[in-house]
Short mmCIF file of C-alpha atoms and ligand atoms in Angstrom, two decimals:
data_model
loop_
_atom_site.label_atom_id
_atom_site.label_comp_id
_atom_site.label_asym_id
_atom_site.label_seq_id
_atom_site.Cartn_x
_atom_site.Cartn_y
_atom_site.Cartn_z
CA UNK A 1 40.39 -0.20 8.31
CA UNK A 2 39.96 -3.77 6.76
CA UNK A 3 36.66 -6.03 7.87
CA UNK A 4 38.63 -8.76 9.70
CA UNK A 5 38.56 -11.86 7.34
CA UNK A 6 35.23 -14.06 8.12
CA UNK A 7 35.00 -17.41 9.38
CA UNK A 8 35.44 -20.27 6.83
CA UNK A 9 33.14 -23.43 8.35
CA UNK A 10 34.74 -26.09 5.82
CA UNK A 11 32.55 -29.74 5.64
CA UNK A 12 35.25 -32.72 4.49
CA UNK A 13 33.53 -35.67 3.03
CA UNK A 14 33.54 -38.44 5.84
CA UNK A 15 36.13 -41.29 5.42
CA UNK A 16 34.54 -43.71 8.05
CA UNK A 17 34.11 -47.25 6.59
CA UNK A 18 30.36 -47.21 5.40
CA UNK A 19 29.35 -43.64 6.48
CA UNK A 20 27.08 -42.01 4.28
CA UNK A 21 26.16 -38.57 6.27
CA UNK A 22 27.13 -35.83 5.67
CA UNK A 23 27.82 -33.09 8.89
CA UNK A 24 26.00 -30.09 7.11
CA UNK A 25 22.98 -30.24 4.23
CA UNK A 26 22.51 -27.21 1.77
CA UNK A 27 19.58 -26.20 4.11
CA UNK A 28 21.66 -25.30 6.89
CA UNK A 29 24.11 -23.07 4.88
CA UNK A 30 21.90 -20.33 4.89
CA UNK A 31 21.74 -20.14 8.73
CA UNK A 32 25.28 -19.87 9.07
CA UNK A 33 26.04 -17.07 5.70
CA UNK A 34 23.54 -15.50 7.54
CA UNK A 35 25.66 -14.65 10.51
CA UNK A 36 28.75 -13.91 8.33
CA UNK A 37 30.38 -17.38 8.30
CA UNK A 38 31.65 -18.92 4.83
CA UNK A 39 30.75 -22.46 4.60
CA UNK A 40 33.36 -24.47 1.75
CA UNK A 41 32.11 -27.96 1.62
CA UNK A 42 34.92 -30.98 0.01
CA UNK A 43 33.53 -32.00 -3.23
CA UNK A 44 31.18 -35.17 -3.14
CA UNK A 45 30.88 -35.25 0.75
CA UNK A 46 27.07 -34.80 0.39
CA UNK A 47 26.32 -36.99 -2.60
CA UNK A 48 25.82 -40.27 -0.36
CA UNK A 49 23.62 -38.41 1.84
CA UNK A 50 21.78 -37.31 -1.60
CA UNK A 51 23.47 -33.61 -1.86
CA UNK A 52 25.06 -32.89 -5.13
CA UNK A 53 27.91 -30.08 -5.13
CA UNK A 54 25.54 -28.05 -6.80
CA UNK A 55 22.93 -28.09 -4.43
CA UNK A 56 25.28 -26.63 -1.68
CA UNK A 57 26.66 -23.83 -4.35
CA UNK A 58 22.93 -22.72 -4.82
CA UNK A 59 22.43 -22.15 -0.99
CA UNK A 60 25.57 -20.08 -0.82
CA UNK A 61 28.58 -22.48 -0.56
CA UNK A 62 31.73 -22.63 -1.91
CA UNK A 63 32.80 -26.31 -3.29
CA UNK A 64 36.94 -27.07 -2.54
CA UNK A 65 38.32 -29.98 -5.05
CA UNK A 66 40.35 -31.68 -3.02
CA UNK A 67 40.62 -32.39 1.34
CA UNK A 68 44.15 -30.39 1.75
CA UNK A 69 42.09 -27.26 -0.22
CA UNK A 70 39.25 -27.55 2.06
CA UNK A 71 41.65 -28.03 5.28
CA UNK A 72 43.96 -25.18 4.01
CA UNK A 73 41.41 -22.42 3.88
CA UNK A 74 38.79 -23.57 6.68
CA UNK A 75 39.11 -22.41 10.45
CA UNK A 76 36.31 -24.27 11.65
CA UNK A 77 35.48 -28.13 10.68
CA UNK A 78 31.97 -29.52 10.97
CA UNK A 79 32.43 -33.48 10.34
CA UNK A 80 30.11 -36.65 11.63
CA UNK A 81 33.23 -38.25 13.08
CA UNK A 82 36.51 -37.18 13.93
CA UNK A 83 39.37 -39.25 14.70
CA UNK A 84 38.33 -40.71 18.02
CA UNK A 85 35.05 -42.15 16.20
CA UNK A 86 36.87 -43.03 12.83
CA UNK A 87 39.85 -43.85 14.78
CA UNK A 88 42.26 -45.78 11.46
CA UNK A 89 40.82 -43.46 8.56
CA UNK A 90 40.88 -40.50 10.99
CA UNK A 91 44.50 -40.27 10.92
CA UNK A 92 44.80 -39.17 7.14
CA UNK A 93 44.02 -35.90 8.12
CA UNK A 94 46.02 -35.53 11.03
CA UNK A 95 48.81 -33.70 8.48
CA UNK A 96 46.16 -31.51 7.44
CA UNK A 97 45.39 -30.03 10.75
CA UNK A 98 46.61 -26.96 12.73
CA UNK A 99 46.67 -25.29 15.96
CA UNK A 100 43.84 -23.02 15.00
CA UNK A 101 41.58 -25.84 13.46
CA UNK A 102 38.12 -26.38 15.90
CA UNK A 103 36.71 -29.48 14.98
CA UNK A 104 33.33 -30.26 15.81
CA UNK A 105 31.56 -34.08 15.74
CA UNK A 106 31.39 -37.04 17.19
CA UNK A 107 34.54 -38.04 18.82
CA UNK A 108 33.78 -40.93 21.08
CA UNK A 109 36.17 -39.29 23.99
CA UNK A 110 34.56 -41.99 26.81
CA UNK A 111 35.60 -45.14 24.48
CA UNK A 112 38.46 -43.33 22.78
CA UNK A 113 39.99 -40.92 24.88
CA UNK A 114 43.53 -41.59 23.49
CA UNK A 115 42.08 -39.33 20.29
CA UNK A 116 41.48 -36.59 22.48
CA UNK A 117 45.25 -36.38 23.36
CA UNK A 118 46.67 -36.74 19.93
CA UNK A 119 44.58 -33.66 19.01
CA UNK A 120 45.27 -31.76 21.98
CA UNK A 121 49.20 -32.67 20.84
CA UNK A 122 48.65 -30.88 17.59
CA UNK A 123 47.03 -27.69 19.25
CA UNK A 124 43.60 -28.48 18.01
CA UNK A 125 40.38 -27.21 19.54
CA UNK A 126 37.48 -30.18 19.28
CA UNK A 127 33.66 -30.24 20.53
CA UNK A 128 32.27 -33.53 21.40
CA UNK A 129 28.99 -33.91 20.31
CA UNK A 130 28.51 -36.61 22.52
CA UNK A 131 28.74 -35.07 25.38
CA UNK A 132 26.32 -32.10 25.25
CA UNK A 133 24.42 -32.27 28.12
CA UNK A 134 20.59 -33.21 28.50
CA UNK A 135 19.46 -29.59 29.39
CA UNK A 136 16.41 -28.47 28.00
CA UNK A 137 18.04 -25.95 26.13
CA UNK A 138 20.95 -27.92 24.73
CA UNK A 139 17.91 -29.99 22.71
CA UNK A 140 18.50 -28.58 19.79
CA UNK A 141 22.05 -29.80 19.43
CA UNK A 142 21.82 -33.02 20.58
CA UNK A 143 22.80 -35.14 17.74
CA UNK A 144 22.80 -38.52 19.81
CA UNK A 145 18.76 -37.62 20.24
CA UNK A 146 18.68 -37.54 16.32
CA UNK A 147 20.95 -40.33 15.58
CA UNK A 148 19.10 -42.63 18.52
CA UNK A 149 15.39 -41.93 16.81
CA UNK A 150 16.67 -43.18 13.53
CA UNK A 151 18.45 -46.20 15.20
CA UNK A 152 14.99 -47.20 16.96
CA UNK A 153 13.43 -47.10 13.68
CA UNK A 154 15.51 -48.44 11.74
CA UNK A 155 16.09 -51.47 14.47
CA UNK A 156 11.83 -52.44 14.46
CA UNK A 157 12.06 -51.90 10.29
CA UNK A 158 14.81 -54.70 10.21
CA UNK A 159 13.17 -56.60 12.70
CA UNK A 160 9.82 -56.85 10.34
CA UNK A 161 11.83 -57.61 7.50
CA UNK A 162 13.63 -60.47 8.84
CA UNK A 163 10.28 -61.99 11.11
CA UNK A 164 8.59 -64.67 9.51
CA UNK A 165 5.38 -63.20 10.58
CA UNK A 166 3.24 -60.15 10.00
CA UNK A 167 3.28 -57.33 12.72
CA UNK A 168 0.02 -56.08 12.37
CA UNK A 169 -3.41 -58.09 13.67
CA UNK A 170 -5.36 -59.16 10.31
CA UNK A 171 -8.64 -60.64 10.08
CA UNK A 172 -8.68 -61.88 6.73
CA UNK A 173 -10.92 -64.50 4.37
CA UNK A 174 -8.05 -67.02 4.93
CA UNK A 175 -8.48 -66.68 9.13
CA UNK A 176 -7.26 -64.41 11.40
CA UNK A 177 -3.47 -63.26 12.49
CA UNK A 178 -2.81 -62.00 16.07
CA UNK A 179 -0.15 -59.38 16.29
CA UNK A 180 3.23 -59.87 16.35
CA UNK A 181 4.30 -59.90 20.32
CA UNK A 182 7.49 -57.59 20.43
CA UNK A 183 9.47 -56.47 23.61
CA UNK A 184 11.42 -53.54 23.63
CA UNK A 185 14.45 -53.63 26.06
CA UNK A 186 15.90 -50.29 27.22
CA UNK A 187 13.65 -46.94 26.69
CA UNK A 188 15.80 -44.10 25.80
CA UNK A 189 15.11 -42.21 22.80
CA UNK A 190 16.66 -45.19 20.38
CA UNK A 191 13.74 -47.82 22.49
CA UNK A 192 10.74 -45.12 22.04
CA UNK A 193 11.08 -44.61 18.73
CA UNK A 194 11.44 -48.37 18.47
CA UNK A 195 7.70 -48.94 20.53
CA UNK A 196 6.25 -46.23 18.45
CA UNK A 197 7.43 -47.39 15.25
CA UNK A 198 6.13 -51.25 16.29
CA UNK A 199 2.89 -50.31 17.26
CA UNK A 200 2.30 -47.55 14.04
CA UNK A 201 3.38 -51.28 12.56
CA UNK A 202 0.81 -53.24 14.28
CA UNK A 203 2.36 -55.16 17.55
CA UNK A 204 1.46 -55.51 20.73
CA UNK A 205 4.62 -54.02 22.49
CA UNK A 206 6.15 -54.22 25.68
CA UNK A 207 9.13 -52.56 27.08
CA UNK A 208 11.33 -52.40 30.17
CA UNK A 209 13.82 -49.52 31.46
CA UNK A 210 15.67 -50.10 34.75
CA UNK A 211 14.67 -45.77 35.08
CA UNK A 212 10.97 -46.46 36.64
CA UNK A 213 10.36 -42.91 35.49
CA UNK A 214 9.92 -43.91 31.65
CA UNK A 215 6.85 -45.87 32.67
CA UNK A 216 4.44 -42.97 31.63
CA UNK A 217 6.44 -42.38 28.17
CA UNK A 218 6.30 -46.19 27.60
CA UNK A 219 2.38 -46.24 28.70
CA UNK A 220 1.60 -43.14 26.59
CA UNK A 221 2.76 -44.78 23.17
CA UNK A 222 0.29 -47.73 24.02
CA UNK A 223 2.83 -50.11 25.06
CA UNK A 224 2.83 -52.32 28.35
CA UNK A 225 5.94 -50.99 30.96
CA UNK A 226 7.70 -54.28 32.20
CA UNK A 227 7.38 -54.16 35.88
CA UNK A 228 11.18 -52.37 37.33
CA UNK A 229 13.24 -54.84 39.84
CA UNK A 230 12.56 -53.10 43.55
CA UNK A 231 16.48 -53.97 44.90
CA UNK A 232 17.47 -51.59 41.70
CA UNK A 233 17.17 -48.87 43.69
CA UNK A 234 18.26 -45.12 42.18
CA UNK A 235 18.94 -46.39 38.67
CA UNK A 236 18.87 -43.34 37.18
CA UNK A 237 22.49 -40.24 36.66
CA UNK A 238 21.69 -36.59 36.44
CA UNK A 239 21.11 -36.27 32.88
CA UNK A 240 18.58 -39.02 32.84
CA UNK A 241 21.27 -41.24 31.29
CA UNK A 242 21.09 -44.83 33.64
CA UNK A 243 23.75 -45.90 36.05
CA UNK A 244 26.05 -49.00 35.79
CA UNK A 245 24.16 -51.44 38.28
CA UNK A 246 26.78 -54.14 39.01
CA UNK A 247 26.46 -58.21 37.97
CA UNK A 248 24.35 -58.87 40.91
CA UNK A 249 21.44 -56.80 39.39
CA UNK A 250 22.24 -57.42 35.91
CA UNK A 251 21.52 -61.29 36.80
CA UNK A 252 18.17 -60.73 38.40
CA UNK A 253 17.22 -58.63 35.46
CA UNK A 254 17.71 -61.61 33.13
CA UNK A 255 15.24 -63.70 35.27
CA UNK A 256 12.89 -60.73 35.12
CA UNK A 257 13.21 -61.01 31.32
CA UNK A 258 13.53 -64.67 30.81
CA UNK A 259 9.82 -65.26 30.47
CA UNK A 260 8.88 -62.19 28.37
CA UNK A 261 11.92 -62.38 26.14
CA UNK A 262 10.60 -66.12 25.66
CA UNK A 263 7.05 -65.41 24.64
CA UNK A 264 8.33 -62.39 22.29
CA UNK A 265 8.32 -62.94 18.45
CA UNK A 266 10.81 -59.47 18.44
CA UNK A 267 13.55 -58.51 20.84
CA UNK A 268 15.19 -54.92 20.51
CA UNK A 269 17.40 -54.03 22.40
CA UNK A 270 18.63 -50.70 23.19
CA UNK A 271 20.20 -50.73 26.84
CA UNK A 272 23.18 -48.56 27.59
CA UNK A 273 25.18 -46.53 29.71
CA UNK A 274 27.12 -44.07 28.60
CA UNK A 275 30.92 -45.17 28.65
CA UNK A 276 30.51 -48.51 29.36
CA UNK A 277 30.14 -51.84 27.96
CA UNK A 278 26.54 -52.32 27.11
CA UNK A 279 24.31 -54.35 30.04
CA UNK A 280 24.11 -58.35 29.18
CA UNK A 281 20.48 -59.19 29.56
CA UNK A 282 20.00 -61.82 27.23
CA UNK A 283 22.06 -64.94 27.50
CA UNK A 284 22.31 -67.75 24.70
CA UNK A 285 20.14 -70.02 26.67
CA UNK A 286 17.27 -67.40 26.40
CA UNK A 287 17.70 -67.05 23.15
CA UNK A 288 17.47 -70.90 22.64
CA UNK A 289 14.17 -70.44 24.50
CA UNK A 290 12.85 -68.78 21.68
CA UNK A 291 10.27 -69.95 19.24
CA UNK A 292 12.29 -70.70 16.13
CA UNK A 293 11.50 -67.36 13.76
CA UNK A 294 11.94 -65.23 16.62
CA UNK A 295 14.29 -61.97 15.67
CA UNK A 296 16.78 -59.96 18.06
CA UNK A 297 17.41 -57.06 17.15
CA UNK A 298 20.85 -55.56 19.04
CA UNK A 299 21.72 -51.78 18.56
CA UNK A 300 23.92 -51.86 20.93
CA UNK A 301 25.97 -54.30 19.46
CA UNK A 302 28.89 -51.32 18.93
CA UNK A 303 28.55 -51.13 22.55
CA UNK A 304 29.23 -54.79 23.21
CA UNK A 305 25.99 -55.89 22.97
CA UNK A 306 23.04 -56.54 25.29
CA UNK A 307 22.58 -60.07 23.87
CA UNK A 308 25.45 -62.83 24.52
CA UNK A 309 25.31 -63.93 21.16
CA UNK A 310 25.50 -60.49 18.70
CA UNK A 311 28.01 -60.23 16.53
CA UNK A 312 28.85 -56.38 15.23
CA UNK A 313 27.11 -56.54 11.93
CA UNK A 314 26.32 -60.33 11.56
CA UNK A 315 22.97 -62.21 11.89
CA UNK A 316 23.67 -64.92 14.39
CA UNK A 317 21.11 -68.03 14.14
CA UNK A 318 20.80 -69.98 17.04
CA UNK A 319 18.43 -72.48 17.52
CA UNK A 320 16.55 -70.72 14.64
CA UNK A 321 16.38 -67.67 16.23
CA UNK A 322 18.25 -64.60 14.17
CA UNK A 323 20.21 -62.24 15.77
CA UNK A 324 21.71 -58.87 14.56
CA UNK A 325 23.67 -56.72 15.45
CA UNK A 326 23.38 -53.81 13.21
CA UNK A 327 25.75 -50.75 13.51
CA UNK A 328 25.69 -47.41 11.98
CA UNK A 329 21.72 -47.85 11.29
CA UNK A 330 22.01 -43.54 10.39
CA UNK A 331 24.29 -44.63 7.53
CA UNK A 332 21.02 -46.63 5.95
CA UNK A 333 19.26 -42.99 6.41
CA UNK A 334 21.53 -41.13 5.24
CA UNK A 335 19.18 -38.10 3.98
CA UNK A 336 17.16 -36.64 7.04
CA UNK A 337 20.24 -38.76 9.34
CA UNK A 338 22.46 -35.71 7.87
CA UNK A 339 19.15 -33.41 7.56
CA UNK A 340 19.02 -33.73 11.80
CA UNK A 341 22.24 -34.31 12.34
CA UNK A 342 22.95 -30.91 10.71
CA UNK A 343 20.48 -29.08 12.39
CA UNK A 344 22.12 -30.05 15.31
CA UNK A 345 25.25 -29.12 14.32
CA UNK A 346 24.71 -25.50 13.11
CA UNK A 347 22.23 -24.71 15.77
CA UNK A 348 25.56 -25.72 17.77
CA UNK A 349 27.83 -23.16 15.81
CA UNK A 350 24.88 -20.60 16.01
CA UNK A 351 25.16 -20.88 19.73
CA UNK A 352 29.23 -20.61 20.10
CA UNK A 353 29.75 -17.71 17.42
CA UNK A 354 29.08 -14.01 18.57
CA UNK A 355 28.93 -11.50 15.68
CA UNK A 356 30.35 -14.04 12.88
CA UNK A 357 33.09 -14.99 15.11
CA UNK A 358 33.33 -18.33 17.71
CA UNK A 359 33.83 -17.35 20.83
CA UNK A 360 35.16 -20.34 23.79
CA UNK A 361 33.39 -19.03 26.81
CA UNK A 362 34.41 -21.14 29.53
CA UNK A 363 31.29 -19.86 31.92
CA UNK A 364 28.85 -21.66 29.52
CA UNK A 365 27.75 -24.74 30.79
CA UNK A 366 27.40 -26.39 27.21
CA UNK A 367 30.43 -24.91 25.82
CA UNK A 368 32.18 -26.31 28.87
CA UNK A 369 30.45 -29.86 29.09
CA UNK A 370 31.43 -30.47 25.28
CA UNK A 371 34.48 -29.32 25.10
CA UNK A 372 37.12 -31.78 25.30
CA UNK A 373 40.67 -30.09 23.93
CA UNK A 374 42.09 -26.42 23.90
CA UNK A 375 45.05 -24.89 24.01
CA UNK A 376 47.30 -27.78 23.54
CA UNK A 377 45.57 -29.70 26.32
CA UNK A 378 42.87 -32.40 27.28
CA UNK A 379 40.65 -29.42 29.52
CA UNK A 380 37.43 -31.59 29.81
CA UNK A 381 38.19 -33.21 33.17
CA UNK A 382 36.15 -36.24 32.82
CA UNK A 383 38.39 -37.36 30.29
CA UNK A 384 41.55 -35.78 31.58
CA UNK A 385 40.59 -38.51 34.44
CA UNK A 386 39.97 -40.95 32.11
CA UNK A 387 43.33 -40.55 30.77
CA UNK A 388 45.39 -40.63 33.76
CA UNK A 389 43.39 -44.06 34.61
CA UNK A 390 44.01 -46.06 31.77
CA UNK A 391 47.24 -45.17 32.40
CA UNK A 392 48.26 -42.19 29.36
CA UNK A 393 50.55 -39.98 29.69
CA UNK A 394 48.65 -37.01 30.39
CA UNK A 395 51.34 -35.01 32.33
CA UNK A 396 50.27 -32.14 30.33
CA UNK A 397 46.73 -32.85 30.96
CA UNK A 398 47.13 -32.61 34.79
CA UNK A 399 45.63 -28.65 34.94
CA UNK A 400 42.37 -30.03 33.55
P1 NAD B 1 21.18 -44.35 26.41
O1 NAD B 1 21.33 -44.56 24.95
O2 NAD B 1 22.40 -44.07 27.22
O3 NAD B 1 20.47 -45.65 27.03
C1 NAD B 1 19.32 -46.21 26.47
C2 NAD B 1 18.39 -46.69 27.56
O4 NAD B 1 18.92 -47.88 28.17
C3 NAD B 1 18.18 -45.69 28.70
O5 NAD B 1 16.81 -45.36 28.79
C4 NAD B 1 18.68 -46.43 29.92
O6 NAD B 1 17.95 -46.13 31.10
C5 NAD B 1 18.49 -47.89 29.50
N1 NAD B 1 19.25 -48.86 30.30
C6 NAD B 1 20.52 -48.77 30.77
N2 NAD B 1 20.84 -49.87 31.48
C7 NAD B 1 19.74 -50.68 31.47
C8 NAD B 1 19.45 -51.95 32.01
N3 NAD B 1 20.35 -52.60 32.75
N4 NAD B 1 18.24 -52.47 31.80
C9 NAD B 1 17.29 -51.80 31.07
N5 NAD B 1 17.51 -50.60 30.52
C10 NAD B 1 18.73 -50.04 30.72
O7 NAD B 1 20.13 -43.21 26.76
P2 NAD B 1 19.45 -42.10 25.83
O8 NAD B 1 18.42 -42.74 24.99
O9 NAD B 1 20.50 -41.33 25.15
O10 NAD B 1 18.72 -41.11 26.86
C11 NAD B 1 18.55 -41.34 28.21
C12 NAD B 1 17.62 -40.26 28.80
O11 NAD B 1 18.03 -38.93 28.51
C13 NAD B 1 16.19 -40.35 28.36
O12 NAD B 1 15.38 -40.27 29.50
C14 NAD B 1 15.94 -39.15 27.54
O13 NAD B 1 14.60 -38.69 27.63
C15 NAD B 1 16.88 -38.16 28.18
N6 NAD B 1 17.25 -37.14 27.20
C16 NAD B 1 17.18 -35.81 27.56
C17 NAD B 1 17.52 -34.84 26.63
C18 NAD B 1 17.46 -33.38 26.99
O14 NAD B 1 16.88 -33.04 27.98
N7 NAD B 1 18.09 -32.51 26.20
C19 NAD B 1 17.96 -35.21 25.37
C20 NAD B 1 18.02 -36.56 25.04
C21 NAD B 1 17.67 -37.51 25.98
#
C-alpha cells in the first residue's frame, strides 16, 4: 500500500501594506519536517524579515516561484494576516483558495467578522490566532503575547527618540539631569514591556491598569502602580483581558490621570479591550496641559486610540506636545517579530497535527476557542453572534 501523501504547510509572502514578517523562519522548519509535514515557502516572503530563499532550502524547505504554485500544492497555510486583518489585499487570494485550504493567522474576527463568512462561503477552514485563550498551556502559541512585547518596546524606543530630553538620571561636569518622568497607561504585556524597557532606559516610571491585580507586576519592575478608582469595581474578564467599563468610569479615570499625565515628560499608552474601541483617557485639553516637549506615545491608535488627538500613523503636535500613533510597531522588528511569531505558530501546528496529519478535535478547548470557520460555516459562536448582530446574513451560521 502507498504512504498517504504528507502534509504540505505552504508560507505566502504577506501582501499587507507595510508588513515585513514573515509567518514561519527557517528555524522552525525543522520542527515541523520533523513530524512529517512539507513546508513550501513563496519565494521572497522571508527576505523583509531578513530570510533569504536559501536559508529556508538549507533547513529543509521547498521554495514555490510564484503565489498560485504555492496555493496549488499546499493544504495547510501559515500567514501573519489573512483576509480579515489585510482585509483589501486579502482578497487577491481569495481565487486561490479551496475547500480543503486551513489557514492559520491573524484574522481580526472581533473587528472583522464579515471575513470570517466570506471564508466560511468558500469552504475554508481558518484558526484565529487572536483568539487563543490565556491558559497556561496555550502560552506558547500566543502570538498577541509576542507581538504586544515588541509593541511595548518599540512604543518607549520611539518615545526616547522623539523626547527632547534624556531618559536616564546623569550627573555630569556640566550639572546634573533628573530622569525623564514617564507614565505608562494600561499594563498588559504591550505596557510591561513598555515600564521595563523605560526603566532599563533610565526613567522613573509610573503606570496604571484599571485590573488592581497588576499592581505586584508593575511594583516588581521598579515602577510606581497608579492608585485603581474604588467605584471600578470587577474590572477584570476571565482571561485576564479587562472589561468595557462604561463613560461614567472612563470620565473619572481621566481626572485620576489628569495630574500625572500632566507632570509626565512620556505618555504610553496601551489600554484595550478586546473587541472594542480602545478606552479615551486622555483628552486634548490634557494634552495641552503638557509641558511643551512632552511625547504620547498611542499603540492603540489601530484600536481608536486612547488619546483624543492620535492620528493612525501621524505625529500630532498640539500645544508642542507630539503625539503618535504608531501601528504595526512588529513590522519595524521584523526579524525576532517573525522569529516569535513563528514559534508561536508551529508550536500551534505541533499541537493540532497527530502523526503528520491535522486533526480538528472539537473536545480541545484551544482548538475550539480559535477556531472560527469549518465546514462551510462560521462554528465559533462568539462570532456567529457577532454576525447575526451587525446584522449579516448568517442564516447558514445559525447551528454555530
Ligand atoms: P490588552 O492588550 O487587551 O489590554 C492591555 C491592557 O489595558 C490590559 O492590561 C487592560 O487591563 C488594560 N486596560 C483596559 N481598559 C483600561 C482602562 N480603562 N484603563 C486602564 N487600563 C485599561 O491585554 P493583554 O496585554 O493582551 O493581556 C491582558 C492580560 O492577559 C494580562 O494580565 C496578561 O498577563 C494576561 N495574559 C495571559 C496569558 C496566558 O495565560 N497564556 C497570555 C498573555 C496575556
Amino acid at each position: 500500500m502507498m504512504p498517504p501523501k504528507p502534509t504540505v504547510v505552504g508560507v505566502p509572502k504577506e501582501t499587507y501594506p507595510g508588513e515585513t514578517l514573515v509567518a514561519l523562519t527557517p528555524a522552525h522548519v525543522p520542527m515541523l519536517t520533523k513530524i512529517g509535514l512539507h513546508v513550501l515557502v513563496e519565494s521572497g516572503a522571508g527576505e523583509a524579515a531578513g530570510f533569504e530563499d536559501e536559508a529556508f532550502r538549507a533547513m529543509g524547505a521547498q521554495v514555490a516561484s510564484d503565489r498560485a504554485e504555492l496555493f496549488g500544492s499546499a493544504e495547510i497555510l501559515l500567514q501573519v494576516r489573512t483576509l480579515g486583518a489585510n482585509f483589501d489585499r486579502g482578497r487577491d487570494d481569495l481565487p486561490l483558495l479551496r475547500a480543503d485550504h486551513v489557514l492559520i493567522g491573524l484574522t481580526d474576527p472581533l473587528g472583522r467578522p464579515e471575513a470570517a463568512r466570506e471564508l466560511a462561503h468558500l469552504g475554508v477552514t481558518v484558526f484565529a490566532m487572536e483568539l487563543m485563550p490565556r491558559l497556561a498551556r496555550a502560552q506558547s502559541m500566543d502570538v498577541l503575547s509576542s507581538l504586544a512585547t515588541i509593541v511595548g518596546y518599540k512604543a518607549v524606543l520611539l518615545a526616547a527618540a522623539s523626547l527632547p530630553k534624556l531618559f536616564p538620571m546623569l550627573t555630569t561636569a556640566a550639572g546634573t539631569i533628573p530622569p525623564a518622568r514617564v507614565l505608562v497607561i494600561g499594563a498588559g504585556v504591550a505596557g510591561l514591556q513598555a515600564i521595563a524597557t523605560a526603566r532599563r532606559l533610565g526613567a522613573a516610571v509610573s503606570a496604571y491598569d484599571v485590573r488592581p491585580a497588576v499592581k505586584d507586576q508593575i511594583q516588581s519592575l521598579g515602577a510606581k502602580a497608579v492608585e485603581v478608582l474604588a467605584e471600578v469595581g470587577e474590572a477584570e474578564e476571565t482571561g485576564g483581558y479587562a472589561k468595557t467599563l462604561g463613560e461614567a468610569i472612563y470620565r473619572r479615570q481621566r481626572e485620576l490621570l489628569t495630574p500625572i499625565v500632566t507632570a509626565s515628560d512620556v505618555v504610553v499608552t496601551t489600554a484595550a479591550v478586546p473587541g472594542q474601541r480602545a478606552p479615551m483617557l486622555i483628552t486634548a485639553d490634557m494634552v495641552a496641559r503638557m509641558a511643551r516637549g512632552s511625547v504620547i506615545v498611542d499603540v492603540a491608535a489601530d484600536r481608536g486610540g486612547n488619546c483624543e488627538l492620535t492620528r493612525q500613523n501621524e505625529a500630532v503636535v498640539h500645544q508642542g506636545v507630539t503625539v503618535l500613533g504608531p501601528t504595526n510597531l512588529p513590522s519595524t522588528v521584523p526579524m525576532h517579530a517573525s522569529q516569535m511569531y513563528g514559534r508561536n505558530l508551529a508550536n500551534f501546528l505541533l499541537y493540532l497535527c497527530k502523526d503528520g496529519f491535522l486533526r480538528v478535535d472539537m473536545a480541545d478547548e484551544i482548538t475550539r476557542e480559535t477556531l472560527v470557520t469549518r465546514g462551510g460555516a462560521v462554528v465559533h459562536p462568539r462570532i456567529g453572534a457577532l454576525l447575526r448582530a451587525t446584522h449579516h446574513d448568517v442564516a447558514e451560521e445559525g447551528n454555530a
